[in-house]
PDB file of C-alpha atoms in Angstrom:
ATOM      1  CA  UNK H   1      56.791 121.324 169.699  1.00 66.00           C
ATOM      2  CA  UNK H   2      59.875 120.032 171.334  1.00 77.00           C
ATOM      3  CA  UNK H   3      62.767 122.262 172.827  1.00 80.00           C
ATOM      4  CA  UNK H   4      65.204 120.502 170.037  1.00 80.00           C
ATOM      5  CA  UNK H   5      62.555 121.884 167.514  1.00 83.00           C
ATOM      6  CA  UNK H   6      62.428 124.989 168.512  1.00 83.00           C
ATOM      7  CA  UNK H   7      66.164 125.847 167.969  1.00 88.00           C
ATOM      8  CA  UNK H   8      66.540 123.519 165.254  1.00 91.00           C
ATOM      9  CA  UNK H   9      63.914 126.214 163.717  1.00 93.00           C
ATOM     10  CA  UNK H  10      65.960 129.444 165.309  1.00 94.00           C
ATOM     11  CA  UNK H  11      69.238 127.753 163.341  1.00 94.00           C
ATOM     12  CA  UNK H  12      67.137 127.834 160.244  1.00 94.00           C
ATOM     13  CA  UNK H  13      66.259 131.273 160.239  1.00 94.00           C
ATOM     14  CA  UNK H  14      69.705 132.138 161.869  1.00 94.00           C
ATOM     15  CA  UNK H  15      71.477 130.354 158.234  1.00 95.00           C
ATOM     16  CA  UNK H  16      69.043 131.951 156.189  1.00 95.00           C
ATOM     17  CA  UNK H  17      70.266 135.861 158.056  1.00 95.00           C
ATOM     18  CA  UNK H  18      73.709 134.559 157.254  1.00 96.00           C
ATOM     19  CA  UNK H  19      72.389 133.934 153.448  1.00 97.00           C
ATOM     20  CA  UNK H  20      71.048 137.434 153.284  1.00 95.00           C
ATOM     21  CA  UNK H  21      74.005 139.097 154.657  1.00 97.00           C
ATOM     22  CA  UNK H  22      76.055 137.338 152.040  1.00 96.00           C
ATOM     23  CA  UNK H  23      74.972 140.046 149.365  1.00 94.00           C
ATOM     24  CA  UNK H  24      75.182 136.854 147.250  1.00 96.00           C
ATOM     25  CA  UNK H  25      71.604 136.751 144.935  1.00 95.00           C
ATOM     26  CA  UNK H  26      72.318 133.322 143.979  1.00 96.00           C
ATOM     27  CA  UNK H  27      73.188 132.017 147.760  1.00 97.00           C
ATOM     28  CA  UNK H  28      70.006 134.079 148.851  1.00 97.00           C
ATOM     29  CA  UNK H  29      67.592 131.902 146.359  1.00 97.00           C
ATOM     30  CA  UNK H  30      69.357 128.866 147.111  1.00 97.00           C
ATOM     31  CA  UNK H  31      68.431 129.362 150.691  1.00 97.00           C
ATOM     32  CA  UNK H  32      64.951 130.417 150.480  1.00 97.00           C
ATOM     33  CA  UNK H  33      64.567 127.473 147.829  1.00 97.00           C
ATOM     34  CA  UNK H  34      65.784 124.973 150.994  1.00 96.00           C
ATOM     35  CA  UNK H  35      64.655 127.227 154.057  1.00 96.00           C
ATOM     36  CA  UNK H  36      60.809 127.774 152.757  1.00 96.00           C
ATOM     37  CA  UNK H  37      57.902 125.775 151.745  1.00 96.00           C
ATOM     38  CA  UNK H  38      57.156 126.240 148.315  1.00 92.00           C
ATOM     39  CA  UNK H  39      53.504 127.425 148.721  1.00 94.00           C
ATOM     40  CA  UNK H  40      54.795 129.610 151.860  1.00 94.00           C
ATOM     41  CA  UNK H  41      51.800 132.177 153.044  1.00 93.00           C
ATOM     42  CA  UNK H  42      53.478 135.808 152.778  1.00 87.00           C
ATOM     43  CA  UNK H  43      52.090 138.675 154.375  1.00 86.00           C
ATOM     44  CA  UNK H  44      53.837 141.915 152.911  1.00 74.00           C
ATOM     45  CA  UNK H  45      53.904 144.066 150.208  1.00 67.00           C
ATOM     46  CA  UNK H  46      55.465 141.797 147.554  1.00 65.00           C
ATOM     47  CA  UNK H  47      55.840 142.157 143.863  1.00 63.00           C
ATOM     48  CA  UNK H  48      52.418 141.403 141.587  1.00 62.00           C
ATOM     49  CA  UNK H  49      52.608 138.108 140.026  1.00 71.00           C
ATOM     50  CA  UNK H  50      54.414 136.341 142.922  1.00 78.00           C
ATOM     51  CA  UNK H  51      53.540 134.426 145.700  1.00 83.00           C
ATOM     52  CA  UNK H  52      55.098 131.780 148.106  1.00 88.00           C
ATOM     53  CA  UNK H  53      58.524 131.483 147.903  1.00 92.00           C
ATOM     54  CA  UNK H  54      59.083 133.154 144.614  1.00 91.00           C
ATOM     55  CA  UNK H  55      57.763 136.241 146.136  1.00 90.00           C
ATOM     56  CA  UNK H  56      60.165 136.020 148.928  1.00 92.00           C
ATOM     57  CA  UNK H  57      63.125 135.459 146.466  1.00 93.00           C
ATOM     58  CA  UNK H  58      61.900 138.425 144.533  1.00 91.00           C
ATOM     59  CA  UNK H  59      61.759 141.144 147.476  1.00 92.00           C
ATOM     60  CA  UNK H  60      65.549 139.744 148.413  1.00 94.00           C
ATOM     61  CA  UNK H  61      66.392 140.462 144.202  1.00 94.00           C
ATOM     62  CA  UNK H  62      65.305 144.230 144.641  1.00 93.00           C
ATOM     63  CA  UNK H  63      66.790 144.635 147.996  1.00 95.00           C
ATOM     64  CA  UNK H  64      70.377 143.006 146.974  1.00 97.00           C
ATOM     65  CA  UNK H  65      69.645 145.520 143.967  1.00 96.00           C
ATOM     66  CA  UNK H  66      69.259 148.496 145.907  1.00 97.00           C
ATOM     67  CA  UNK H  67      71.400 147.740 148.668  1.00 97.00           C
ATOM     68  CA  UNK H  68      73.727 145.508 147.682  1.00 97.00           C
ATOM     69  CA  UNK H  69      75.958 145.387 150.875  1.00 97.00           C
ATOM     70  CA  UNK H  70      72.584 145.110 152.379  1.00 97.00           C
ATOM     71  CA  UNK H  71      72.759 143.439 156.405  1.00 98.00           C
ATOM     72  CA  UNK H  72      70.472 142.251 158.584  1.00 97.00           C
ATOM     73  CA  UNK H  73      71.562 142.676 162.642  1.00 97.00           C
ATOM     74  CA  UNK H  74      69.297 140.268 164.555  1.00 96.00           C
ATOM     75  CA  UNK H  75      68.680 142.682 168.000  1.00 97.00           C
ATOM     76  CA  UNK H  76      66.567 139.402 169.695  1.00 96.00           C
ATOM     77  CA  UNK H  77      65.280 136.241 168.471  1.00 95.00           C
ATOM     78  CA  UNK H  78      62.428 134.492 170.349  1.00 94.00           C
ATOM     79  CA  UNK H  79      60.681 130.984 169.804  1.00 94.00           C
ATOM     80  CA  UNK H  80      57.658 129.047 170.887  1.00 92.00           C
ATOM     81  CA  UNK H  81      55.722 126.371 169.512  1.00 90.00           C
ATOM     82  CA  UNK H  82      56.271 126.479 165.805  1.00 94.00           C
ATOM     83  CA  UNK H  83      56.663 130.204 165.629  1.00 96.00           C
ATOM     84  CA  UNK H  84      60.029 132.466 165.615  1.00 96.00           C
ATOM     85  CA  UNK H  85      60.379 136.300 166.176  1.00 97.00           C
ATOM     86  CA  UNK H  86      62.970 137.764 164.818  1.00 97.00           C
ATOM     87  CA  UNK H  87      63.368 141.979 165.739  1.00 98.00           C
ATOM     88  CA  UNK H  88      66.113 142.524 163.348  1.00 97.00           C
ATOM     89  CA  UNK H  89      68.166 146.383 162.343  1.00 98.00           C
ATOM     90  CA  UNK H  90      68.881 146.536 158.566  1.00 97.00           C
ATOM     91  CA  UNK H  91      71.370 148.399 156.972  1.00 98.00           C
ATOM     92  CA  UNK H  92      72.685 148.965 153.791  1.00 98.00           C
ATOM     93  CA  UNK H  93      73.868 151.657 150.879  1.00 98.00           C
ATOM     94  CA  UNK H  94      71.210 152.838 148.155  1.00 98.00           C
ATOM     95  CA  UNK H  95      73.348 151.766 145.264  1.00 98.00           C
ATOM     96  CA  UNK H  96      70.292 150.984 143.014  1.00 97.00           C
ATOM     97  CA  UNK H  97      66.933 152.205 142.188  1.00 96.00           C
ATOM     98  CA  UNK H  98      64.540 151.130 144.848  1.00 94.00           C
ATOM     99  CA  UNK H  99      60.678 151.968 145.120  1.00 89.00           C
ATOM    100  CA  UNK H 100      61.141 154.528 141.741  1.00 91.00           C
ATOM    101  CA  UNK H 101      64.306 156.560 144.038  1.00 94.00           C
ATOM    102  CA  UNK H 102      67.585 156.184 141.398  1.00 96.00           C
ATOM    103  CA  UNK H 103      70.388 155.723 143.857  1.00 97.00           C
ATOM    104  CA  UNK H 104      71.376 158.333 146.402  1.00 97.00           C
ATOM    105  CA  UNK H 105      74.234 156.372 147.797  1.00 97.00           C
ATOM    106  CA  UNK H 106      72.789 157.545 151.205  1.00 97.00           C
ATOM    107  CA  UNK H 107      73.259 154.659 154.107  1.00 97.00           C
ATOM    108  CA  UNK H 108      69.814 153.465 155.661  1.00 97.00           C
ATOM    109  CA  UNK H 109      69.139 151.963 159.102  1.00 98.00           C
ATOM    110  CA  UNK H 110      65.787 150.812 159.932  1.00 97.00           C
ATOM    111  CA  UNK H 111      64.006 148.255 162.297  1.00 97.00           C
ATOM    112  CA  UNK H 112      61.601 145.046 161.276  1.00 96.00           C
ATOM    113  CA  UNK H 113      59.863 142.288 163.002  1.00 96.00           C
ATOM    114  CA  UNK H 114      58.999 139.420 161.453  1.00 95.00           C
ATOM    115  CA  UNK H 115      57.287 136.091 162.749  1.00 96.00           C
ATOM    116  CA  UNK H 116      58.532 132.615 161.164  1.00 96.00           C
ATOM    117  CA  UNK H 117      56.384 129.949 161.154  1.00 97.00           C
ATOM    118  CA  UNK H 118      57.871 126.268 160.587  1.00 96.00           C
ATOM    119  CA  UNK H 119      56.285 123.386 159.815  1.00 95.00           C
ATOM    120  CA  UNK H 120      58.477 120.321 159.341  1.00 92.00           C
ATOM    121  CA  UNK H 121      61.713 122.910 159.594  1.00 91.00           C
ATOM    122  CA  UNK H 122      61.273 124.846 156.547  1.00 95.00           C
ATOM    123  CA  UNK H 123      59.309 128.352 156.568  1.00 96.00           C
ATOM    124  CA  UNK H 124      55.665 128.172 156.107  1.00 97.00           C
ATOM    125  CA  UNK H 125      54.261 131.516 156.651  1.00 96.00           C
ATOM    126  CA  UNK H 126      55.844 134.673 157.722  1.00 95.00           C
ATOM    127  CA  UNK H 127      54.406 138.326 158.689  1.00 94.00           C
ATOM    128  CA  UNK H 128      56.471 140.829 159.490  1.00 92.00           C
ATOM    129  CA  UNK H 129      56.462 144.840 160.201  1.00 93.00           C
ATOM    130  CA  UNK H 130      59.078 146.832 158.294  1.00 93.00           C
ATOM    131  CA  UNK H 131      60.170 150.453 159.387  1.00 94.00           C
ATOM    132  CA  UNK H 132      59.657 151.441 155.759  1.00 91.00           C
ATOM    133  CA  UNK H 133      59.023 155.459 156.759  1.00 93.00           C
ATOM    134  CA  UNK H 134      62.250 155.560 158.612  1.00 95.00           C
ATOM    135  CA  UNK H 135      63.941 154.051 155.369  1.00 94.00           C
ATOM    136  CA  UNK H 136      62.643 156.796 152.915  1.00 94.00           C
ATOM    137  CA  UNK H 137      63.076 159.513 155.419  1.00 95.00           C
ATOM    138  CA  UNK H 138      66.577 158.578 155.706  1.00 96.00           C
ATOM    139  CA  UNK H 139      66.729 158.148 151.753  1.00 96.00           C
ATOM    140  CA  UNK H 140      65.708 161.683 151.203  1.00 93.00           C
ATOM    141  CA  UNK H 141      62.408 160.381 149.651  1.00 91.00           C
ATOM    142  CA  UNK H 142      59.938 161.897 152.857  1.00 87.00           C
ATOM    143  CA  UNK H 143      60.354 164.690 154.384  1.00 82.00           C
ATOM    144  CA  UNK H 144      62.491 164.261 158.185  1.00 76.00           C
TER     145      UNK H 144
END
């Protein structure tokens, strides 16, 4: 993969961040409908019934849901070959009922990685790592 590929792919995911940050449902689907590959291979906990895209546009309707001033900080972003990491701090209120919790309006902070892979510029597969204990800690849902 060529240099002008590799940061053609960091703009990609960089515009689909900007998406996300928006807080905008409809901007977030219209991205993921232009940013991802249709069949896209997900690995995480999505909602039953979905996969590919549509599961991706689904986790982004209960997080704008929950959190809808939701942001994701992008710590470090690192490419090669057809893969981009993306180490990333999300924030956000709990303004909405999330994983059974009716809002608490408690703020959450919590880390994620998540590998991109592109194939012809749009998202083919992604796997990522999500702080998720930190987030229900800090949403009074775990114990501290």
């Amino acid at each position: 993969m060529s240099a002008a590929e590799a940061t053609g792919n960091i703009a990609a995911l960089h515009r689909f961040h900007s998406a996300t940050n928006s807080g905008n449902p409809g901007l977030v689907a219209r991205a993921i409908d232009e940013l991802a590959a249709p069949d896209m291979v997900f690995h995480a906990p999505v909602p039953l019934g979905a996969t590919g895209a549509e599961a991706l546009k689904r986790v982004w309707e209960v997080l704008l849901r929950a959190f809808p001033d939701i942001h994701v900080t992008v710590e470090e972003t690192v490419a090669e070959g057809d893969k981009v990491v993306s180490r990333n701090t999300v924030s956000g209120t709990h303004r909405g009922e999330y994983r059974g919790l009716p809002p608490t309006g408690k703020t959450v902070s919590y880390g994620e990685i998540f590998v991109f892979r592109f194939v012809d510029g749009r998202i083919a597969e992604i796997c990522g790592v999500v702080d998720v204990l930190t987030q229900l800690r800090q949403l009074g849902a775990l114990p501290s």
